mmCIF file of C-alpha atoms in Angstrom:
data_model
loop_
_atom_site.group_PDB
_atom_site.id
_atom_site.type_symbol
_atom_site.label_atom_id
_atom_site.label_comp_id
_atom_site.label_asym_id
_atom_site.label_seq_id
_atom_site.Cartn_x
_atom_site.Cartn_y
_atom_site.Cartn_z
ATOM 1 C CA UNK A 1219 -7.771 -0.188 28.042
ATOM 2 C CA UNK A 1220 -8.873 3.394 28.001
ATOM 3 C CA UNK A 1221 -7.908 4.283 31.641
ATOM 4 C CA UNK A 1222 -4.122 2.423 31.078
ATOM 5 C CA UNK A 1223 -1.452 5.031 31.714
ATOM 6 C CA UNK A 1224 1.156 5.493 29.366
ATOM 7 C CA UNK A 1225 4.032 8.206 29.724
ATOM 8 C CA UNK A 1226 1.921 10.055 32.252
ATOM 9 C CA UNK A 1227 -1.235 10.111 30.337
ATOM 10 C CA UNK A 1228 -4.279 7.688 30.010
ATOM 11 C CA UNK A 1229 -4.891 5.990 26.985
ATOM 12 C CA UNK A 1230 -8.114 7.877 26.676
ATOM 13 C CA UNK A 1231 -6.165 11.254 26.619
ATOM 14 C CA UNK A 1232 -3.770 10.229 24.205
ATOM 15 C CA UNK A 1233 -6.300 8.883 21.820
ATOM 16 C CA UNK A 1234 -8.206 11.945 21.761
ATOM 17 C CA UNK A 1235 -5.203 14.067 21.692
ATOM 18 C CA UNK A 1236 -4.285 12.182 18.518
ATOM 19 C CA UNK A 1237 -7.626 12.463 16.942
ATOM 20 C CA UNK A 1238 -7.882 16.246 17.593
ATOM 21 C CA UNK A 1239 -4.484 17.188 16.545
ATOM 22 C CA UNK A 1240 -4.947 14.903 13.374
ATOM 23 C CA UNK A 1241 -7.912 17.056 12.541
ATOM 24 C CA UNK A 1242 -6.481 20.320 13.376
ATOM 25 C CA UNK A 1243 -3.435 19.609 11.211
ATOM 26 C CA UNK A 1244 -5.746 18.285 8.297
ATOM 27 C CA UNK A 1245 -7.667 21.544 8.666
ATOM 28 C CA UNK A 1246 -4.602 23.762 8.606
ATOM 29 C CA UNK A 1247 -3.178 21.939 5.619
ATOM 30 C CA UNK A 1248 -6.276 22.025 3.557
ATOM 31 C CA UNK A 1249 -7.077 25.339 4.213
ATOM 32 C CA UNK A 1250 -3.528 26.567 3.384
ATOM 33 C CA UNK A 1251 -3.292 24.551 0.210
ATOM 34 C CA UNK A 1252 -6.969 25.409 -0.908
ATOM 35 C CA UNK A 1253 -6.261 29.038 -0.479
ATOM 36 C CA UNK A 1254 -2.884 28.909 -2.352
ATOM 37 C CA UNK A 1255 -4.472 26.797 -5.239
ATOM 38 C CA UNK A 1256 -7.844 28.606 -5.163
ATOM 39 C CA UNK A 1257 -9.744 25.366 -5.091
ATOM 40 C CA UNK A 1258 -10.741 22.926 -2.362
ATOM 41 C CA UNK A 1259 -7.932 20.221 -1.734
ATOM 42 C CA UNK A 1260 -8.454 17.418 0.728
ATOM 43 C CA UNK A 1261 -4.853 17.482 2.019
ATOM 44 C CA UNK A 1262 -4.510 14.222 3.840
ATOM 45 C CA UNK A 1263 -3.239 10.797 3.365
ATOM 46 C CA UNK A 1264 -6.457 9.106 4.361
ATOM 47 C CA UNK A 1265 -9.917 10.017 2.997
ATOM 48 C CA UNK A 1266 -11.356 11.648 6.180
ATOM 49 C CA UNK A 1267 -10.632 14.836 7.768
ATOM 50 C CA UNK A 1268 -7.458 13.595 9.463
ATOM 51 C CA UNK A 1269 -3.746 13.847 8.976
ATOM 52 C CA UNK A 1270 -2.215 11.094 11.184
ATOM 53 C CA UNK A 1271 1.387 12.646 10.778
ATOM 54 C CA UNK A 1272 0.274 15.449 12.837
ATOM 55 C CA UNK A 1273 -1.482 13.566 15.625
ATOM 56 C CA UNK A 1274 1.556 11.296 15.804
ATOM 57 C CA UNK A 1275 4.054 14.250 16.078
ATOM 58 C CA UNK A 1276 1.673 15.960 18.554
ATOM 59 C CA UNK A 1277 1.845 12.999 20.887
ATOM 60 C CA UNK A 1278 5.707 12.739 20.707
ATOM 61 C CA UNK A 1279 5.838 16.456 21.367
ATOM 62 C CA UNK A 1280 3.508 16.133 24.500
ATOM 63 C CA UNK A 1281 5.312 13.268 25.847
ATOM 64 C CA UNK A 1282 8.873 14.399 25.385
ATOM 65 C CA UNK A 1283 8.494 18.117 25.745
ATOM 66 C CA UNK A 1284 5.956 18.592 28.443
ATOM 67 C CA UNK A 1285 8.649 18.829 31.107
ATOM 68 C CA UNK A 1286 10.401 21.836 29.296
ATOM 69 C CA UNK A 1287 7.429 23.584 28.168
ATOM 70 C CA UNK A 1288 8.017 26.674 30.275
ATOM 71 C CA UNK A 1289 11.337 27.023 28.556
ATOM 72 C CA UNK A 1290 10.780 28.656 25.171
ATOM 73 C CA UNK A 1291 14.162 28.014 23.669
ATOM 74 C CA UNK A 1292 13.990 24.379 24.615
ATOM 75 C CA UNK A 1293 10.655 23.887 23.567
ATOM 76 C CA UNK A 1294 11.379 25.538 20.120
ATOM 77 C CA UNK A 1295 14.448 23.313 19.803
ATOM 78 C CA UNK A 1296 12.571 20.222 21.057
ATOM 79 C CA UNK A 1297 9.808 20.712 18.436
ATOM 80 C CA UNK A 1298 12.311 21.480 15.690
ATOM 81 C CA UNK A 1299 13.968 18.171 16.359
ATOM 82 C CA UNK A 1300 11.147 15.892 17.096
ATOM 83 C CA UNK A 1301 8.974 17.098 14.201
ATOM 84 C CA UNK A 1302 11.881 16.966 11.728
ATOM 85 C CA UNK A 1303 12.602 13.430 12.784
ATOM 86 C CA UNK A 1304 8.959 12.432 12.497
ATOM 87 C CA UNK A 1305 8.743 13.906 9.043
ATOM 88 C CA UNK A 1306 11.883 12.309 7.783
ATOM 89 C CA UNK A 1307 10.634 8.894 9.219
ATOM 90 C CA UNK A 1308 7.263 9.132 7.778
ATOM 91 C CA UNK A 1309 8.770 10.062 4.325
ATOM 92 C CA UNK A 1310 11.360 7.066 4.540
ATOM 93 C CA UNK A 1311 8.436 4.619 5.579
ATOM 94 C CA UNK A 1312 6.007 5.775 2.742
ATOM 95 C CA UNK A 1313 8.671 5.404 0.208
ATOM 96 C CA UNK A 1314 9.635 1.852 1.529
ATOM 97 C CA UNK A 1315 5.926 0.837 1.628
ATOM 98 C CA UNK A 1316 4.660 2.328 -1.552
ATOM 99 C CA UNK A 1317 7.713 3.012 -3.622
ATOM 100 C CA UNK A 1318 6.834 6.770 -3.926
ATOM 101 C CA UNK A 1319 7.989 9.859 -2.456
ATOM 102 C CA UNK A 1320 4.810 11.909 -1.251
ATOM 103 C CA UNK A 1321 6.469 15.417 -0.870
ATOM 104 C CA UNK A 1322 9.909 17.147 -2.174
ATOM 105 C CA UNK A 1323 11.874 19.716 -0.541
ATOM 106 C CA UNK A 1324 14.843 19.365 -2.873
ATOM 107 C CA UNK A 1325 14.309 22.613 -4.326
ATOM 108 C CA UNK A 1326 14.430 24.247 -0.879
ATOM 109 C CA UNK A 1327 17.838 25.140 0.695
ATOM 110 C CA UNK A 1328 19.360 22.976 3.405
ATOM 111 C CA UNK A 1329 17.194 20.017 2.672
ATOM 112 C CA UNK A 1330 18.032 16.361 3.478
ATOM 113 C CA UNK A 1331 17.304 14.193 0.366
ATOM 114 C CA UNK A 1332 14.054 16.225 -0.172
ATOM 115 C CA UNK A 1333 12.523 14.645 2.709
ATOM 116 C CA UNK A 1334 13.024 17.537 5.227
ATOM 117 C CA UNK A 1335 14.475 21.082 5.000
ATOM 118 C CA UNK A 1336 15.410 23.737 7.265
ATOM 119 C CA UNK A 1337 12.548 26.182 6.548
ATOM 120 C CA UNK A 1338 9.960 23.676 7.382
ATOM 121 C CA UNK A 1339 11.767 22.537 10.490
ATOM 122 C CA UNK A 1340 11.834 26.052 11.820
ATOM 123 C CA UNK A 1341 8.133 26.188 11.196
ATOM 124 C CA UNK A 1342 7.566 23.134 13.279
ATOM 125 C CA UNK A 1343 9.687 24.644 16.015
ATOM 126 C CA UNK A 1344 7.391 27.757 16.016
ATOM 127 C CA UNK A 1345 4.328 25.560 15.734
ATOM 128 C CA UNK A 1346 5.485 23.583 18.630
ATOM 129 C CA UNK A 1347 5.608 26.650 20.748
ATOM 130 C CA UNK A 1348 2.198 27.926 19.501
ATOM 131 C CA UNK A 1349 0.646 24.532 20.223
ATOM 132 C CA UNK A 1350 2.245 23.911 23.742
ATOM 133 C CA UNK A 1351 1.467 27.231 24.953
ATOM 134 C CA UNK A 1352 -1.866 28.167 23.543
ATOM 135 C CA UNK A 1353 -3.637 25.208 22.080
ATOM 136 C CA UNK A 1354 -2.836 22.222 24.276
ATOM 137 C CA UNK A 1355 -4.394 23.734 27.468
ATOM 138 C CA UNK A 1356 -7.602 24.344 25.615
ATOM 139 C CA UNK A 1357 -7.362 20.600 23.920
ATOM 140 C CA UNK A 1358 -6.703 19.086 27.489
ATOM 141 C CA UNK A 1359 -9.681 20.920 29.019
ATOM 142 C CA UNK A 1360 -11.790 19.853 26.293
ATOM 143 C CA UNK A 1361 -10.724 16.202 26.651
ATOM 144 C CA UNK A 1362 -11.058 16.310 30.356
ATOM 145 C CA UNK A 1363 -14.928 17.211 29.817
ATOM 146 C CA UNK A 1364 -15.679 14.324 27.837
ATOM 147 C CA UNK A 1365 -17.892 11.792 29.763
ATOM 148 C CA UNK A 1366 -15.788 8.603 30.026
ATOM 149 C CA UNK A 1367 -18.528 6.026 29.005
ATOM 150 C CA UNK A 1368 -19.294 8.395 26.053
ATOM 151 C CA UNK A 1369 -15.924 8.831 25.167
ATOM 152 C CA UNK A 1370 -15.257 5.170 25.204
ATOM 153 C CA UNK A 1371 -18.084 4.388 22.847
ATOM 154 C CA UNK A 1372 -17.504 7.275 20.405
ATOM 155 C CA UNK A 1373 -13.521 6.385 20.651
ATOM 156 C CA UNK A 1374 -14.296 2.795 19.669
ATOM 157 C CA UNK A 1375 -16.428 3.791 16.556
ATOM 158 C CA UNK A 1376 -13.534 6.337 15.546
ATOM 159 C CA UNK A 1377 -10.857 3.966 15.993
ATOM 160 C CA UNK A 1378 -12.770 1.359 13.547
ATOM 161 C CA UNK A 1379 -13.293 4.144 11.132
ATOM 162 C CA UNK A 1380 -9.588 5.280 11.232
ATOM 163 C CA UNK A 1381 -8.363 1.837 10.543
ATOM 164 C CA UNK A 1382 -11.040 1.124 7.929
ATOM 165 C CA UNK A 1383 -10.289 4.480 6.094
ATOM 166 C CA UNK A 1384 -6.568 3.812 6.321
ATOM 167 C CA UNK A 1385 -7.071 0.337 4.849
ATOM 168 C CA UNK A 1386 -8.985 1.650 2.005
ATOM 169 C CA UNK A 1387 -6.254 4.293 1.311
ATOM 170 C CA UNK A 1388 -3.624 1.665 1.361
ATOM 171 C CA UNK A 1389 -5.452 -0.819 -0.973
ATOM 172 C CA UNK A 1390 -5.955 1.939 -3.485
ATOM 173 C CA UNK A 1391 -2.472 3.039 -3.339
ATOM 174 C CA UNK A 1392 -1.249 -0.627 -4.083
ATOM 175 C CA UNK A 1393 -4.004 -0.794 -6.919
ATOM 176 C CA UNK A 1394 -2.579 2.461 -8.252
ATOM 177 C CA UNK A 1395 0.780 1.012 -8.115
ATOM 178 C CA UNK A 1396 -0.284 -2.244 -10.120
ATOM 179 C CA UNK A 1397 -2.027 0.017 -12.686
ATOM 180 C CA UNK A 1398 1.225 1.869 -13.273
ATOM 181 C CA UNK A 1399 3.299 -1.215 -13.573
ATOM 182 C CA UNK A 1400 0.849 -2.369 -16.305
ATOM 183 C CA UNK A 1401 1.123 0.938 -18.137
ATOM 184 C CA UNK A 1402 4.917 0.495 -17.930
ATOM 185 C CA UNK A 1403 4.579 -3.066 -19.349
ATOM 186 C CA UNK A 1404 2.339 -1.836 -22.061
ATOM 187 C CA UNK A 1405 4.896 0.833 -23.045
ATOM 188 C CA UNK A 1406 7.709 -1.528 -23.078
ATOM 189 C CA UNK A 1407 5.758 -3.982 -25.259
ATOM 190 C CA UNK A 1408 4.700 -1.304 -27.555
ATOM 191 C CA UNK A 1409 8.293 -0.133 -27.931
ATOM 192 C CA UNK A 1410 9.330 -3.784 -28.626
ATOM 193 C CA UNK A 1411 6.922 -4.332 -31.329
ATOM 194 C CA UNK A 1412 7.555 -0.909 -32.944
ATOM 195 C CA UNK A 1413 11.476 -1.760 -32.857
ATOM 196 C CA UNK A 1414 10.779 -5.202 -34.326
ATOM 197 C CA UNK A 1415 9.359 -3.871 -37.711
ATOM 198 C CA UNK A 1416 11.769 -3.896 -40.622
ATOM 199 C CA UNK A 1417 11.089 -0.206 -41.220
ATOM 200 C CA UNK A 1418 12.626 0.648 -37.699
ATOM 201 C CA UNK A 1419 15.451 -1.908 -38.171
ATOM 202 C CA UNK A 1420 16.153 -0.509 -41.429
ATOM 203 C CA UNK A 1421 16.018 3.174 -40.173
ATOM 204 C CA UNK A 1422 18.415 2.405 -37.251
ATOM 205 C CA UNK A 1423 20.747 0.532 -39.455
ATOM 206 C CA UNK A 1424 20.680 3.260 -41.992
ATOM 207 C CA UNK A 1425 21.397 5.952 -39.546
ATOM 208 C CA UNK A 1426 24.254 3.832 -37.884
ATOM 209 C CA UNK A 1427 26.120 2.968 -41.249
ATOM 210 C CA UNK A 1428 25.696 6.651 -42.515
ATOM 211 C CA UNK A 1429 27.540 7.774 -39.284
ATOM 212 C CA UNK A 1430 30.332 5.426 -39.702
ATOM 213 C CA UNK A 1431 31.293 5.730 -43.443
ATOM 214 C CA UNK A 1432 31.901 8.199 -46.037
ATOM 215 C CA UNK A 1433 29.068 9.608 -48.198
ATOM 216 C CA UNK A 1434 30.267 8.192 -51.590
ATOM 217 C CA UNK A 1435 31.180 4.782 -50.030
ATOM 218 C CA UNK A 1436 27.658 4.534 -48.184
ATOM 219 C CA UNK A 1437 25.865 5.195 -51.449
ATOM 220 C CA UNK A 1438 27.695 2.803 -53.563
ATOM 221 C CA UNK A 1439 27.332 0.060 -51.185
ATOM 222 C CA UNK A 1440 23.777 0.853 -50.303
ATOM 223 C CA UNK A 1441 22.886 0.624 -54.164
ATOM 224 C CA UNK A 1442 24.629 -2.765 -54.267
ATOM 225 C CA UNK A 1443 22.675 -3.883 -51.524
ATOM 226 C CA UNK A 1444 19.449 -2.736 -52.860
ATOM 227 C CA UNK A 1445 20.200 -4.421 -56.383
ATOM 228 C CA UNK A 1446 20.956 -7.732 -54.879
ATOM 229 C CA UNK A 1447 17.607 -7.756 -53.100
ATOM 230 C CA UNK A 1448 15.484 -6.258 -56.003
ATOM 231 C CA UNK A 1449 14.066 -9.663 -56.899
ATOM 232 C CA UNK A 1450 12.703 -10.265 -53.589
ATOM 233 C CA UNK A 1451 11.084 -6.832 -53.147
ATOM 234 C CA UNK A 1452 7.410 -8.218 -53.957
ATOM 235 C CA UNK A 1453 7.605 -11.003 -51.579
ATOM 236 C CA UNK A 1454 8.967 -8.679 -48.931
ATOM 237 C CA UNK A 1455 6.267 -6.186 -49.558
ATOM 238 C CA UNK A 1456 3.562 -9.076 -48.968
ATOM 239 C CA UNK A 1457 5.369 -10.233 -45.861
ATOM 240 C CA UNK A 1458 5.907 -6.669 -44.582
ATOM 241 C CA UNK A 1459 2.214 -5.995 -45.107
ATOM 242 C CA UNK A 1460 0.875 -8.984 -43.320
ATOM 243 C CA UNK A 1461 3.376 -8.429 -40.611
ATOM 244 C CA UNK A 1462 2.553 -4.507 -40.358
ATOM 245 C CA UNK A 1463 -1.269 -5.580 -40.045
ATOM 246 C CA UNK A 1464 -0.628 -7.859 -37.257
ATOM 247 C CA UNK A 1465 1.703 -5.453 -35.404
ATOM 248 C CA UNK A 1466 -0.615 -2.674 -35.943
ATOM 249 C CA UNK A 1467 -3.614 -4.577 -34.349
ATOM 250 C CA UNK A 1468 -1.569 -5.369 -31.385
ATOM 251 C CA UNK A 1469 -0.261 -1.814 -31.081
ATOM 252 C CA UNK A 1470 -3.875 -0.384 -31.410
ATOM 253 C CA UNK A 1471 -4.839 -2.937 -28.639
ATOM 254 C CA UNK A 1472 -2.108 -1.544 -26.386
ATOM 255 C CA UNK A 1473 -2.763 2.016 -27.026
ATOM 256 C CA UNK A 1474 -6.597 1.329 -26.375
ATOM 257 C CA UNK A 1475 -5.615 -0.289 -23.032
ATOM 258 C CA UNK A 1476 -3.444 2.658 -22.057
ATOM 259 C CA UNK A 1477 -6.150 5.074 -22.933
ATOM 260 C CA UNK A 1478 -8.834 3.094 -20.660
ATOM 261 C CA UNK A 1479 -6.076 2.872 -17.897
ATOM 262 C CA UNK A 1480 -5.293 6.391 -17.767
ATOM 263 C CA UNK A 1481 -9.014 7.498 -17.632
ATOM 264 C CA UNK A 1482 -10.106 5.101 -15.006
ATOM 265 C CA UNK A 1483 -8.407 6.358 -11.751
ATOM 266 C CA UNK A 1484 -10.654 6.105 -8.861
ATOM 267 C CA UNK A 1485 -11.763 8.790 -6.647
ATOM 268 C CA UNK A 1486 -9.269 8.016 -3.898
ATOM 269 C CA UNK A 1487 -6.358 8.168 -6.459
ATOM 270 C CA UNK A 1488 -7.611 11.271 -7.958
ATOM 271 C CA UNK A 1489 -7.719 12.626 -4.441
ATOM 272 C CA UNK A 1490 -4.258 11.519 -3.467
ATOM 273 C CA UNK A 1491 -2.657 12.844 -6.568
ATOM 274 C CA UNK A 1492 -4.414 16.332 -5.997
ATOM 275 C CA UNK A 1493 -3.535 16.442 -2.415
ATOM 276 C CA UNK A 1494 -0.045 15.482 -3.099
ATOM 277 C CA UNK A 1495 1.443 17.399 -6.173
ATOM 278 C CA UNK A 1496 4.865 16.653 -5.260
ATOM 279 C CA UNK A 1497 4.032 12.645 -5.494
ATOM 280 C CA UNK A 1498 6.631 10.879 -7.437
ATOM 281 C CA UNK A 1499 6.861 7.074 -8.032
ATOM 282 C CA UNK A 1500 10.227 5.513 -7.635
ATOM 283 C CA UNK A 1501 9.549 2.855 -10.308
ATOM 284 C CA UNK A 1502 6.787 4.293 -12.721
ATOM 285 C CA UNK A 1503 7.009 7.815 -12.236
ATOM 286 C CA UNK A 1504 6.668 8.667 -16.297
ATOM 287 C CA UNK A 1505 3.395 6.572 -16.124
ATOM 288 C CA UNK A 1506 2.193 8.546 -12.934
ATOM 289 C CA UNK A 1507 3.051 11.888 -14.421
ATOM 290 C CA UNK A 1508 1.163 10.876 -17.529
ATOM 291 C CA UNK A 1509 -1.899 9.799 -15.511
ATOM 292 C CA UNK A 1510 -1.776 13.072 -13.716
ATOM 293 C CA UNK A 1511 -1.410 15.016 -17.044
ATOM 294 C CA UNK A 1512 -4.717 13.456 -18.352
ATOM 295 C CA UNK A 1513 -6.465 14.077 -15.231
ATOM 296 C CA UNK A 1514 -5.787 17.807 -15.253
ATOM 297 C CA UNK A 1515 -6.614 17.726 -19.133
ATOM 298 C CA UNK A 1516 -10.001 16.179 -18.298
ATOM 299 C CA UNK A 1517 -10.514 18.720 -15.679
ATOM 300 C CA UNK A 1518 -9.849 21.709 -17.870
ATOM 301 C CA UNK A 1519 -12.162 20.216 -20.330
ATOM 302 C CA UNK A 1520 -14.927 20.106 -17.916
ATOM 303 C CA UNK A 1521 -14.414 23.699 -16.773
ATOM 304 C CA UNK A 1522 -14.578 24.654 -20.520
ATOM 305 C CA UNK A 1523 -17.738 23.185 -20.986
ATOM 306 C CA UNK A 1524 -20.082 25.673 -19.193
ATOM 307 C CA UNK A 1525 -18.216 28.411 -20.711
ATOM 308 C CA UNK A 1526 -18.693 26.953 -24.304
ATOM 309 C CA UNK A 1527 -22.312 26.207 -23.664
ATOM 310 C CA UNK A 1528 -22.849 29.940 -22.313
ATOM 311 C CA UNK A 1529 -21.169 31.321 -25.337
ATOM 312 C CA UNK A 1530 -23.349 29.443 -27.818
ATOM 313 C CA UNK A 1531 -26.289 30.610 -26.119
ATOM 314 C CA UNK A 1532 -25.149 34.235 -26.499
#
């Protein structure tokens, strides 16, 4: 398998090119975001130090653009096009698989549905020239020096790790989607319970009637209606109190469930929300942003605790 040839490269070469460029892409993204946010961010889809989208893009560029690598203009244009297509395709794939958009360029000029934009595509073109002219020769030389037997053993381990890491990440994303769905259901049930109370119904009825009738007529009719039902007020109060207690207990249970769910995101889920600040759920974005806000609030609270202890000691 390792010595099989594909597009003028052995599988051994393609695999290690993929791994090395995935690592370099992860290092570049993580360093840039960490410097920008002034805190460490593991900027990758999977948990390990790899960004597979960079490895995939690098392989396509190597296969498609090696014949024109001496022509800077063609190399730039090819990198511009290939990387943009890869980024757009990956964005669509992730949206279809996980019902979420992982990055958003909609605020940048000349974007296509927020998935790609001209500024980023120009950067991809420049990066392609840099990689093909300066990085790829060193990477190819490094891979050529890897002993075949050792490389096959290490490559097998890396491949197993890559699939396992991707599997864990996918499982956690699906679990996050399930949690968001439960939160959305809890929200809707809570709204339905509140709207089912007589107080809510009376308030809505009052507001609608007041909007559609003159004030004097409204007051006369409302007084007449109150007089008609005065004899049943005590019975209504008792029924409403019992109903209110029942609904209150249900609402409290739902609120407690929401609080627990919002506080129980896993380490992988926290990392993904931190690594992809532009992450938006197509179905449950309100719940996702609420979870993100809770996570940020706990983070600020943890940061304040040492300062509070220090101030008390002083």
